Amino acid sequence: MSQKRHVYAFHEGDGKNKKLLGGKGANLCEMTQFGLNVPPGFVISTEACLDYLANESKTLPDNLMNGVRTHMEQVEAATGKGFGDAANPLLVSVRSGSAMSMPGMMDTILNLGLNSNTLEGVIEQTGDQRFGYDAYRRFIQLFGKVALSVPDEAFDEEFEAVKQNAHVTEDVGLSADDLKEICDRFLKVFEKHTGRPFPEDPYDQLEIAIKAVFGSWMGKRAVDYRRQFNITPDMANGTAVNVCTMVFGNRGNDSATGVAFTRNPGTGENKLFGEYLVNAQGEDVVAGIRTPKPIARLAEEMPEMAEQLEELRQKLESHYKEVQDFEFTIERGTLYCLQTRNGKMNATAMVRTSVEMVEEDLISKEQALLRIDPIYLEQMLYPRLNNENKAEPVAQGLPASPGAASGLAVFDADRAELMGKEQGQKVILLREETKPEDIHGFFASEGILTSRGGKTSHAAVVARGMGKPCVAGAEGISVDVQRREAVAKGTVIREGDMITIDGSSGNVFLGQIPMVEPDFTEELNRLLRWADEAAYLRVMANADTATDAGRALKYGAMGIGLCRTERMFNAVDRLPVVIEMIVAETPAQRQAALDKLLPMQRSDFKEILEVMSPKPVTIRLLDPPIHEFLPTEQQLLSDLNELHHLRNSVRGMNVLAGSMMLLQDPELARQEADSLRHMVDESLVEQAIEKKETMLRKVRTLTETNPMLGHRGVRLGITFPEIYSMQIRAILEAAAECAAKDLEVHPQMMVPQVCTAEELKRVKAMVDEIRVDVEAKYGQKINFRFGTMIEVVRACMRADSLVEEAEFFSFGTNDLTQATFSFSREDAENKFLPMYNQNDILKDNPFEVLDEKGVGKLMQLAVDWGRQKNSKLSVGICGEHGGHPSSIAFCHRAGLNYVSCSAPRVPVARLAAAHASLQQQ
Ligand code: PEP
Ligand code: MG
């Protein structure tokens, strides 16, 4: 005989043992034991469930029903009622509840204990026949359906028949007699479908209900749910059964039922928030038949109850030290708490309640930080679509840069500039894909939408850098620039039509969708200051311009961890000079272009250093292959084609003009011919053709089969040293000019794509030479640091020799991930990665979540080998992973000094860095 204990009264069970008692049961025990008024009851353990399921004869474990009887007697004593007592009946609810909340399991049975005898008792006690029959018919149906699978429709048919006979349309119109008839009909339905009469003995009812709850654990819904959400037996095994005394909020005008939050879940305000209904049951609130009243009204309707509810609120919070979402019922002037759980709130409310609960000494600063999932903060930092948005997207692309924006669709950058900048309209730049020459369109637009390309496409990268929303690769949209329209799901979007993009989900909508603006509150600032105190990792921002840097400061960046200089090359006034530099045929021509670029870059760097003073600014020397700044071969061929057409037409006109000379009036003919010739000068067309052809030759010589693995980064800097020289000089001169103004600045020079120490040595030699020159010119020493990116596998392997040249390492994990996996990011994300993730071949997208086992291992080696030679080596990360919480936790464990991420991610990273420290402690 089993000696295991299977039944626990609410005042006995261990409120922390969710595995044994299920979440709901443990909670009922805990609430009872710290003094809340919970209706008396008991929990049958999950172990009993497992024993029952293991037993092939499907009988309850020995002694289980004895335990149930003993505990029911205790409940009878506590309530002064009797289970099955016709004079003073005790009714109970029966609910399932496993260690994990599982909506796939059994529904609740209410009013168990009713039968033809106890029903009379209920009617006598309440003096309300209608109430009695209504409770009874609900019980028969629920019991039949939930415990013995009688189909709802069988009951519903009878219910409708009685309603028709009574000529009523609403349930509330049914009289006590009608309800009595419904009960009779329901009892027959029950018997017909189960082949047995409705059980009259309350203990029989209870036993059947317990078996049904236990059985539901292996029901299809529950099994599917566990599989879907990966709930394994160590997380939840078996369900408990909760048996709880029924209390009624529908016993008259001194009764009520409601749901409430201890604080406002939308704003965090420290005030009871919720709704209630007088003379009603929980179901009525849910069914929405009557409109509930705001909780503040209770103070007028039932002042004493309102006071007790306020007390309940205080008790809940001081016990759980967390905002609670709870259910209550008032039965004839007595307040009961039926359920409580941690309240779900939006980010604004989470932050405010964290700060206020610390001020109230309810929780510690550490708890305040740890209760917020860092990624949650993003909600507060971008404009976002209102949750109530029910509009259907017309297309979906990749969520390439977060935030939402609405604007008029425009199909090229010039038009974006005209409408956005000059006419002051809000526009969304909608392109097949974008190129460097579209950059002015980015500045003028609220957001960017492309129908091609991935998360690292030009559009995505530039938009993220600027902090503008971007949806990339929305393949459902076909763009026709010539006609200035696009088609999505059969709808034509014309230039000037309002559209909305959501860069956080990738959705595209027609029209303007209401938005919620970002919210950088004083509470958030306070919370993040606590985070900075707790964190070891410092948080830097990736920012390419002074404007971006200013924004990064607002988000609390402690410096710039990555300034990509090529973004400056893309600016409207720079690009023609950059192209001039690239297409230069002689060193002298190239130098002339670089001489024009030097002052521009110097002033760029100076502005950033000034904005960030005295914080460090890490400037990366030019990285991308230079052909990226040129038009594509395809574009050039199409331009040339047009120019050739034009030349042919001009020639045709000239022939026409010549023949007009032969006309009778030679003077008139000459005039006509001249005006025709003036319309287009053939020599101008020839010049344009020649220029395009030169460019085409250049593009063809620069074209690479695999540009990302080709002539870029430091390789470019070594083969075209004058480009890096110009940048190094611009950085040093900018620093000197700031210092001359007594500004404390800390520039850091960083070399990309390094794979051997020899490369670093060569660049370092350039730096040393230029430094001597600049120091002499400005008459002062220049304070700066020299370091390398680590984004090539070999760089990790050679960290011990790189450290001899570099004062700091910064992991470029975007490239390092590509290099480690040998995946090209765009191809991977557009082709096989989603399938790999769905099929668990790879758990996460390694371009978003740092691959700790592979890339992380390489990083750890590089850190360890680097620090063995230089224990003071500063190490950071500036790939996209620098803004991802679990990756930040890894960086903390790996011993990095800082992470760097896009500006709006900085708050997320600050909180994640604090979590990493606190969790390690
Ligand atoms: C990286 O590779 O992680 C990096 C920061 O450089 P980019 O993304 O500019 O290649
Ligand atoms: Mg890189």
GROMACS .gro file of N, CA and C in nm, residues 624-751:
model
  384
  624PRO      N    1   3.536   4.907  -4.645
  624PRO     CA    2   3.476   4.833  -4.758
  624PRO      C    3   3.560   4.842  -4.885
  625PRO      N    4   3.540   4.746  -4.974
  625PRO     CA    5   3.607   4.752  -5.104
  625PRO      C    6   3.565   4.881  -5.175
  626ILE      N    7   3.659   4.948  -5.242
  626ILE     CA    8   3.625   5.081  -5.292
  626ILE      C    9   3.524   5.081  -5.406
  627HIS      N   10   3.508   4.967  -5.474
  627HIS     CA   11   3.410   4.969  -5.583
  627HIS      C   12   3.270   4.995  -5.531
  628GLU      N   13   3.251   4.976  -5.399
  628GLU     CA   14   3.118   5.002  -5.342
  628GLU      C   15   3.075   5.147  -5.357
  629PHE      N   16   3.173   5.234  -5.377
  629PHE     CA   17   3.137   5.375  -5.391
  629PHE      C   18   3.102   5.410  -5.536
  630LEU      N   19   3.126   5.316  -5.626
  630LEU     CA   20   3.101   5.344  -5.768
  630LEU      C   21   2.966   5.286  -5.811
  631PRO      N   22   2.913   5.340  -5.922
  631PRO     CA   23   2.789   5.279  -5.973
  631PRO      C   24   2.816   5.135  -6.018
  632THR      N   25   2.712   5.057  -6.030
  632THR     CA   26   2.733   4.918  -6.073
  632THR      C   27   2.754   4.910  -6.224
  633GLU      N   28   2.812   4.799  -6.266
  633GLU     CA   29   2.835   4.778  -6.409
  633GLU      C   30   2.703   4.784  -6.485
  634GLN      N   31   2.603   4.725  -6.424
  634GLN     CA   32   2.471   4.719  -6.488
  634GLN      C   33   2.417   4.860  -6.512
  635GLN      N   34   2.432   4.944  -6.408
  635GLN     CA   35   2.384   5.081  -6.418
  635GLN      C   36   2.459   5.155  -6.529
  636LEU      N   37   2.591   5.135  -6.529
  636LEU     CA   38   2.671   5.206  -6.629
  636LEU      C   39   2.635   5.161  -6.770
  637LEU      N   40   2.613   5.031  -6.788
  637LEU     CA   41   2.577   4.982  -6.921
  637LEU      C   42   2.444   5.040  -6.965
  638SER      N   43   2.353   5.052  -6.870
  638SER     CA   44   2.223   5.106  -6.909
  638SER      C   45   2.235   5.256  -6.940
  639ASP      N   46   2.319   5.327  -6.863
  639ASP     CA   47   2.342   5.470  -6.893
  639ASP      C   48   2.404   5.485  -7.032
  640LEU      N   49   2.501   5.398  -7.058
  640LEU     CA   50   2.570   5.408  -7.187
  640LEU      C   51   2.474   5.381  -7.303
  641ASN      N   52   2.389   5.286  -7.281
  641ASN     CA   53   2.290   5.253  -7.382
  641ASN      C   54   2.205   5.376  -7.415
  642GLU      N   55   2.163   5.444  -7.309
  642GLU     CA   56   2.081   5.565  -7.331
  642GLU      C   57   2.160   5.673  -7.403
  643LEU      N   58   2.286   5.687  -7.360
  643LEU     CA   59   2.369   5.790  -7.424
  643LEU      C   60   2.391   5.760  -7.573
  644HIS      N   61   2.409   5.632  -7.602
  644HIS     CA   62   2.426   5.597  -7.744
  644HIS      C   63   2.300   5.629  -7.823
  645HIS      N   64   2.188   5.603  -7.767
  645HIS     CA   65   2.061   5.639  -7.832
  645HIS      C   66   2.055   5.789  -7.857
  646LEU      N   67   2.093   5.862  -7.753
  646LEU     CA   68   2.088   6.007  -7.761
  646LEU      C   69   2.180   6.055  -7.874
  647ARG      N   70   2.300   5.993  -7.878
  647ARG     CA   71   2.395   6.035  -7.982
  647ARG      C   72   2.335   6.008  -8.121
  648ASN      N   73   2.273   5.894  -8.135
  648ASN     CA   74   2.212   5.863  -8.265
  648ASN      C   75   2.105   5.964  -8.301
  649SER      N   76   2.024   6.003  -8.202
  649SER     CA   77   1.918   6.100  -8.233
  649SER      C   78   1.980   6.234  -8.271
  650VAL      N   79   2.085   6.272  -8.198
  650VAL     CA   80   2.148   6.401  -8.229
  650VAL      C   81   2.202   6.399  -8.372
  651ARG      N   82   2.267   6.282  -8.400
  651ARG     CA   83   2.319   6.271  -8.537
  651ARG      C   84   2.206   6.281  -8.638
  652GLY      N   85   2.098   6.217  -8.608
  652GLY     CA   86   1.982   6.221  -8.698
  652GLY      C   87   1.936   6.364  -8.718
  653MET      N   88   1.936   6.437  -8.608
  653MET     CA   89   1.890   6.576  -8.618
  653MET      C   90   1.986   6.659  -8.704
  654ASN      N   91   2.114   6.627  -8.687
  654ASN     CA   92   2.212   6.702  -8.766
  654ASN      C   93   2.194   6.674  -8.915
  655VAL      N   94   2.167   6.546  -8.947
  655VAL     CA   95   2.143   6.513  -9.088
  655VAL      C   96   2.020   6.590  -9.136
  656LEU      N   97   1.918   6.589  -9.051
  656LEU     CA   98   1.795   6.660  -9.086
  656LEU      C   99   1.825   6.808  -9.109
  657ALA      N  100   1.906   6.862  -9.018
  657ALA     CA  101   1.940   7.004  -9.031
  657ALA      C  102   2.012   7.029  -9.162
  658GLY      N  103   2.105   6.936  -9.198
  658GLY     CA  104   2.179   6.950  -9.323
  658GLY      C  105   2.085   6.952  -9.442
  659SER      N  106   1.989   6.858  -9.438
  659SER     CA  107   1.901   6.854  -9.555
  659SER      C  108   1.812   6.976  -9.562
  660MET      N  109   1.785   7.037  -9.447
  660MET     CA  110   1.702   7.158  -9.450
  660MET      C  111   1.773   7.272  -9.525
  661MET      N  112   1.907   7.264  -9.522
  661MET     CA  113   1.985   7.365  -9.593
  661MET      C  114   1.946   7.372  -9.741
  662LEU      N  115   1.907   7.253  -9.793
  662LEU     CA  116   1.878   7.246  -9.935
  662LEU      C  117   1.741   7.305  -9.969
  663LEU      N  118   1.670   7.342  -9.866
  663LEU     CA  119   1.537   7.398  -9.892
  663LEU      C  120   1.550   7.532  -9.965
  664GLN      N  121   1.438   7.580 -10.004
  664GLN     CA  122   1.443   7.699 -10.087
  664GLN      C  123   1.490   7.823 -10.014
  665ASP      N  124   1.447   7.834  -9.891
  665ASP     CA  125   1.489   7.953  -9.818
  665ASP      C  126   1.608   7.916  -9.731
  666PRO      N  127   1.731   7.928  -9.784
  666PRO     CA  128   1.848   7.879  -9.711
  666PRO      C  129   1.863   7.947  -9.576
  667GLU      N  130   1.827   8.072  -9.566
  667GLU     CA  131   1.845   8.143  -9.438
  667GLU      C  132   1.756   8.083  -9.330
  668LEU      N  133   1.630   8.064  -9.365
  668LEU     CA  134   1.535   8.005  -9.270
  668LEU      C  135   1.582   7.863  -9.232
  669ALA      N  136   1.622   7.790  -9.334
  669ALA     CA  137   1.667   7.653  -9.309
  669ALA      C  138   1.787   7.652  -9.215
  670ARG      N  139   1.881   7.747  -9.235
  670ARG     CA  140   1.999   7.750  -9.150
  670ARG      C  141   1.959   7.776  -9.003
  671GLN      N  142   1.865   7.871  -8.988
  671GLN     CA  143   1.820   7.902  -8.851
  671GLN      C  144   1.757   7.778  -8.783
  672GLU      N  145   1.670   7.714  -8.859
  672GLU     CA  146   1.603   7.594  -8.803
  672GLU      C  147   1.706   7.488  -8.764
  673ALA      N  148   1.801   7.469  -8.856
  673ALA     CA  149   1.901   7.365  -8.832
  673ALA      C  150   1.985   7.399  -8.709
  674ASP      N  151   2.022   7.526  -8.695
  674ASP     CA  152   2.103   7.566  -8.579
  674ASP      C  153   2.028   7.542  -8.450
  675SER      N  154   1.901   7.580  -8.451
  675SER     CA  155   1.826   7.562  -8.326
  675SER      C  156   1.815   7.414  -8.292
  676LEU      N  157   1.801   7.330  -8.394
  676LEU     CA  158   1.798   7.186  -8.368
  676LEU      C  159   1.930   7.140  -8.308
  677ARG      N  160   2.040   7.188  -8.369
  677ARG     CA  161   2.171   7.147  -8.321
  677ARG      C  162   2.194   7.192  -8.177
  678HIS      N  163   2.139   7.312  -8.147
  678HIS     CA  164   2.159   7.365  -8.012
  678HIS      C  165   2.090   7.282  -7.906
  679MET      N  166   1.984   7.219  -7.952
  679MET     CA  167   1.910   7.142  -7.851
  679MET      C  168   2.002   7.042  -7.784
  680VAL      N  169   2.082   6.971  -7.859
  680VAL     CA  170   2.183   6.884  -7.797
  680VAL      C  171   2.312   6.896  -7.873
  681ASP      N  172   2.418   6.927  -7.797
  681ASP     CA  173   2.548   6.941  -7.858
  681ASP      C  174   2.613   6.803  -7.863
  682GLU      N  175   2.641   6.757  -7.985
  682GLU     CA  176   2.693   6.621  -8.000
  682GLU      C  177   2.822   6.599  -7.921
  683SER      N  178   2.906   6.704  -7.913
  683SER     CA  179   3.034   6.684  -7.846
  683SER      C  180   3.013   6.661  -7.695
  684LEU      N  181   2.906   6.725  -7.642
  684LEU     CA  182   2.877   6.702  -7.499
  684LEU      C  183   2.840   6.556  -7.475
  685VAL      N  184   2.759   6.503  -7.567
  685VAL     CA  185   2.719   6.364  -7.555
  685VAL      C  186   2.842   6.275  -7.562
  686GLU      N  187   2.933   6.307  -7.656
  686GLU     CA  188   3.056   6.228  -7.670
  686GLU      C  189   3.135   6.228  -7.539
  687GLN      N  190   3.144   6.347  -7.479
  687GLN     CA  191   3.220   6.357  -7.352
  687GLN      C  192   3.158   6.269  -7.244
  688ALA      N  193   3.024   6.277  -7.238
  688ALA     CA  194   2.955   6.198  -7.135
  688ALA      C  195   2.980   6.050  -7.157
  689ILE      N  196   2.978   6.009  -7.285
  689ILE     CA  197   3.002   5.867  -7.316
  689ILE      C  198   3.143   5.828  -7.272
  690GLU      N  199   3.237   5.917  -7.301
  690GLU     CA  200   3.376   5.885  -7.266
  690GLU      C  201   3.393   5.868  -7.114
  691LYS      N  202   3.329   5.960  -7.042
  691LYS     CA  203   3.339   5.953  -6.894
  691LYS      C  204   3.282   5.822  -6.842
  692LYS      N  205   3.164   5.789  -6.895
  692LYS     CA  206   3.100   5.663  -6.849
  692LYS      C  207   3.186   5.544  -6.885
  693GLU      N  208   3.249   5.548  -7.003
  693GLU     CA  209   3.330   5.433  -7.043
  693GLU      C  210   3.452   5.417  -6.954
  694THR      N  211   3.511   5.533  -6.917
  694THR     CA  212   3.626   5.528  -6.825
  694THR      C  213   3.582   5.464  -6.694
  695MET      N  214   3.466   5.510  -6.647
  695MET     CA  215   3.414   5.458  -6.519
  695MET      C  216   3.389   5.307  -6.531
  696LEU      N  217   3.333   5.268  -6.647
  696LEU     CA  218   3.303   5.127  -6.666
  696LEU      C  219   3.431   5.043  -6.662
  697ARG      N  220   3.536   5.094  -6.726
  697ARG     CA  221   3.665   5.021  -6.723
  697ARG      C  222   3.713   5.007  -6.579
  698LYS      N  223   3.699   5.118  -6.504
  698LYS     CA  224   3.746   5.117  -6.365
  698LYS      C  225   3.665   5.015  -6.283
  699VAL      N  226   3.536   5.023  -6.304
  699VAL     CA  227   3.449   4.931  -6.228
  699VAL      C  228   3.488   4.787  -6.260
  700ARG      N  229   3.513   4.763  -6.389
  700ARG     CA  230   3.548   4.625  -6.427
  700ARG      C  231   3.682   4.583  -6.367
  701THR      N  232   3.778   4.675  -6.359
  701THR     CA  233   3.906   4.633  -6.296
  701THR      C  234   3.889   4.611  -6.147
  702LEU      N  235   3.797   4.686  -6.087
  702LEU     CA  236   3.782   4.672  -5.940
  702LEU      C  237   3.689   4.558  -5.900
  703THR      N  238   3.611   4.512  -5.998
  703THR     CA  239   3.513   4.409  -5.964
  703THR      C  240   3.582   4.283  -5.909
  704GLU      N  241   3.524   4.228  -5.803
  704GLU     CA  242   3.581   4.107  -5.742
  704GLU      C  243   3.475   3.998  -5.741
  705THR      N  244   3.521   3.875  -5.743
  705THR     CA  245   3.427   3.764  -5.739
  705THR      C  246   3.364   3.757  -5.601
  706ASN      N  247   3.445   3.788  -5.500
  706ASN     CA  248   3.398   3.771  -5.363
  706ASN      C  249   3.443   3.890  -5.279
  707PRO      N  250   3.379   4.006  -5.304
  707PRO     CA  251   3.432   4.130  -5.246
  707PRO      C  252   3.448   4.127  -5.094
  708MET      N  253   3.359   4.054  -5.024
  708MET     CA  254   3.370   4.054  -4.878
  708MET      C  255   3.498   3.984  -4.830
  709LEU      N  256   3.552   3.898  -4.918
  709LEU     CA  257   3.678   3.830  -4.883
  709LEU      C  258   3.791   3.887  -4.968
  710GLY      N  259   3.769   4.002  -5.026
  710GLY     CA  260   3.864   4.052  -5.124
  710GLY      C  261   3.945   4.170  -5.077
  711HIS      N  262   3.950   4.268  -5.168
  711HIS     CA  263   4.039   4.382  -5.149
  711HIS      C  264   3.971   4.487  -5.062
  712ARG      N  265   3.976   4.470  -4.934
  712ARG     CA  266   3.908   4.562  -4.843
  712ARG      C  267   3.991   4.576  -4.716
  713GLY      N  268   3.942   4.662  -4.625
  713GLY     CA  269   4.006   4.678  -4.494
  713GLY      C  270   4.153   4.713  -4.507
  714VAL      N  271   4.231   4.653  -4.419
  714VAL     CA  272   4.372   4.688  -4.414
  714VAL      C  273   4.444   4.655  -4.544
  715ARG      N  274   4.391   4.558  -4.620
  715ARG     CA  275   4.456   4.523  -4.747
  715ARG      C  276   4.452   4.642  -4.842
  716LEU      N  277   4.339   4.711  -4.838
  716LEU     CA  278   4.323   4.831  -4.920
  716LEU      C  279   4.416   4.940  -4.869
  717GLY      N  280   4.424   4.949  -4.735
  717GLY     CA  281   4.507   5.052  -4.673
  717GLY      C  282   4.655   5.034  -4.705
  718ILE      N  283   4.693   4.909  -4.728
  718ILE     CA  284   4.835   4.885  -4.758
  718ILE      C  285   4.863   4.903  -4.907
  719THR      N  286   4.766   4.863  -4.990
  719THR     CA  287   4.792   4.878  -5.134
  719THR      C  288   4.767   5.021  -5.184
  720PHE      N  289   4.678   5.094  -5.115
  720PHE     CA  290   4.661   5.237  -5.147
  720PHE      C  291   4.694   5.317  -5.022
  721PRO      N  292   4.822   5.322  -4.983
  721PRO     CA  293   4.855   5.382  -4.852
  721PRO      C  294   4.810   5.526  -4.838
  722GLU      N  295   4.796   5.595  -4.954
  722GLU     CA  296   4.760   5.737  -4.942
  722GLU      C  297   4.620   5.756  -4.882
  723ILE      N  298   4.532   5.654  -4.896
  723ILE     CA  299   4.397   5.668  -4.838
  723ILE      C  300   4.408   5.664  -4.685
  724TYR      N  301   4.475   5.561  -4.634
  724TYR     CA  302   4.490   5.553  -4.488
  724TYR      C  303   4.571   5.671  -4.434
  725SER      N  304   4.674   5.713  -4.509
  725SER     CA  305   4.754   5.827  -4.463
  725SER      C  306   4.664   5.948  -4.441
  726MET      N  307   4.578   5.970  -4.540
  726MET     CA  308   4.489   6.086  -4.528
  726MET      C  309   4.402   6.073  -4.402
  727GLN      N  310   4.348   5.952  -4.378
  727GLN     CA  311   4.260   5.936  -4.262
  727GLN      C  312   4.336   5.950  -4.131
  728ILE      N  313   4.456   5.891  -4.127
  728ILE     CA  314   4.536   5.899  -4.004
  728ILE      C  315   4.569   6.045  -3.973
  729ARG      N  316   4.606   6.116  -4.077
  729ARG     CA  317   4.639   6.257  -4.058
  729ARG      C  318   4.514   6.333  -4.010
  730ALA      N  319   4.401   6.303  -4.071
  730ALA     CA  320   4.278   6.375  -4.033
  730ALA      C  321   4.245   6.350  -3.886
  731ILE      N  322   4.264   6.227  -3.840
  731ILE     CA  323   4.235   6.196  -3.699
  731ILE      C  324   4.332   6.271  -3.607
  732LEU      N  325   4.461   6.263  -3.641
  732LEU     CA  326   4.560   6.326  -3.553
  732LEU      C  327   4.544   6.478  -3.552
  733GLU      N  328   4.517   6.535  -3.668
  733GLU     CA  329   4.501   6.681  -3.671
  733GLU      C  330   4.374   6.723  -3.597
  734ALA      N  331   4.270   6.643  -3.611
  734ALA     CA  332   4.146   6.676  -3.539
  734ALA      C  333   4.173   6.673  -3.389
  735ALA      N  334   4.247   6.571  -3.343
  735ALA     CA  335   4.278   6.561  -3.201
  735ALA      C  336   4.362   6.681  -3.158
  736ALA      N  337   4.459   6.719  -3.240
  736ALA     CA  338   4.546   6.832  -3.206
  736ALA      C  339   4.464   6.960  -3.197
  737GLU      N  340   4.371   6.977  -3.290
  737GLU     CA  341   4.291   7.100  -3.288
  737GLU      C  342   4.201   7.106  -3.165
  738CYS      N  343   4.148   6.990  -3.126
  738CYS     CA  344   4.065   6.988  -3.004
  738CYS      C  345   4.151   7.021  -2.883
  739ALA      N  346   4.268   6.958  -2.877
  739ALA     CA  347   4.356   6.980  -2.762
  739ALA      C  348   4.396   7.127  -2.755
  740ALA      N  349   4.417   7.187  -2.872
  740ALA     CA  350   4.454   7.328  -2.874
  740ALA      C  351   4.344   7.413  -2.812
  741LYS      N  352   4.221   7.362  -2.817
  741LYS     CA  353   4.109   7.437  -2.755
  741LYS      C  354   4.086   7.390  -2.612
  742ASP      N  355   4.185   7.316  -2.558
  742ASP     CA  356   4.176   7.264  -2.421
  742ASP      C  357   4.065   7.164  -2.399
  743LEU      N  358   4.027   7.100  -2.508
  743LEU     CA  359   3.925   6.996  -2.495
  743LEU      C  360   3.995   6.863  -2.470
  744GLU      N  361   3.950   6.790  -2.370
  744GLU     CA  362   4.010   6.659  -2.346
  744GLU      C  363   3.947   6.558  -2.442
  745VAL      N  364   4.028   6.505  -2.533
  745VAL     CA  365   3.972   6.408  -2.627
  745VAL      C  366   4.055   6.280  -2.625
  746HIS      N  367   3.989   6.168  -2.655
  746HIS     CA  368   4.057   6.038  -2.655
  746HIS      C  369   4.028   5.960  -2.781
  747PRO      N  370   4.096   5.998  -2.891
  747PRO     CA  371   4.075   5.921  -3.014
  747PRO      C  372   4.144   5.786  -3.006
  748GLN      N  373   4.081   5.688  -3.068
  748GLN     CA  374   4.143   5.555  -3.077
  748GLN      C  375   4.136   5.516  -3.224
  749MET      N  376   4.248   5.477  -3.280
  749MET     CA  377   4.251   5.442  -3.421
  749MET      C  378   4.241   5.291  -3.433
  750MET      N  379   4.157   5.245  -3.522
  750MET     CA  380   4.135   5.100  -3.527
  750MET      C  381   4.146   5.051  -3.671
  751VAL      N  382   4.217   4.941  -3.688
  751VAL     CA  383   4.244   4.888  -3.823
  751VAL      C  384   4.155   4.766  -3.850
   0.00000   0.00000   0.00000
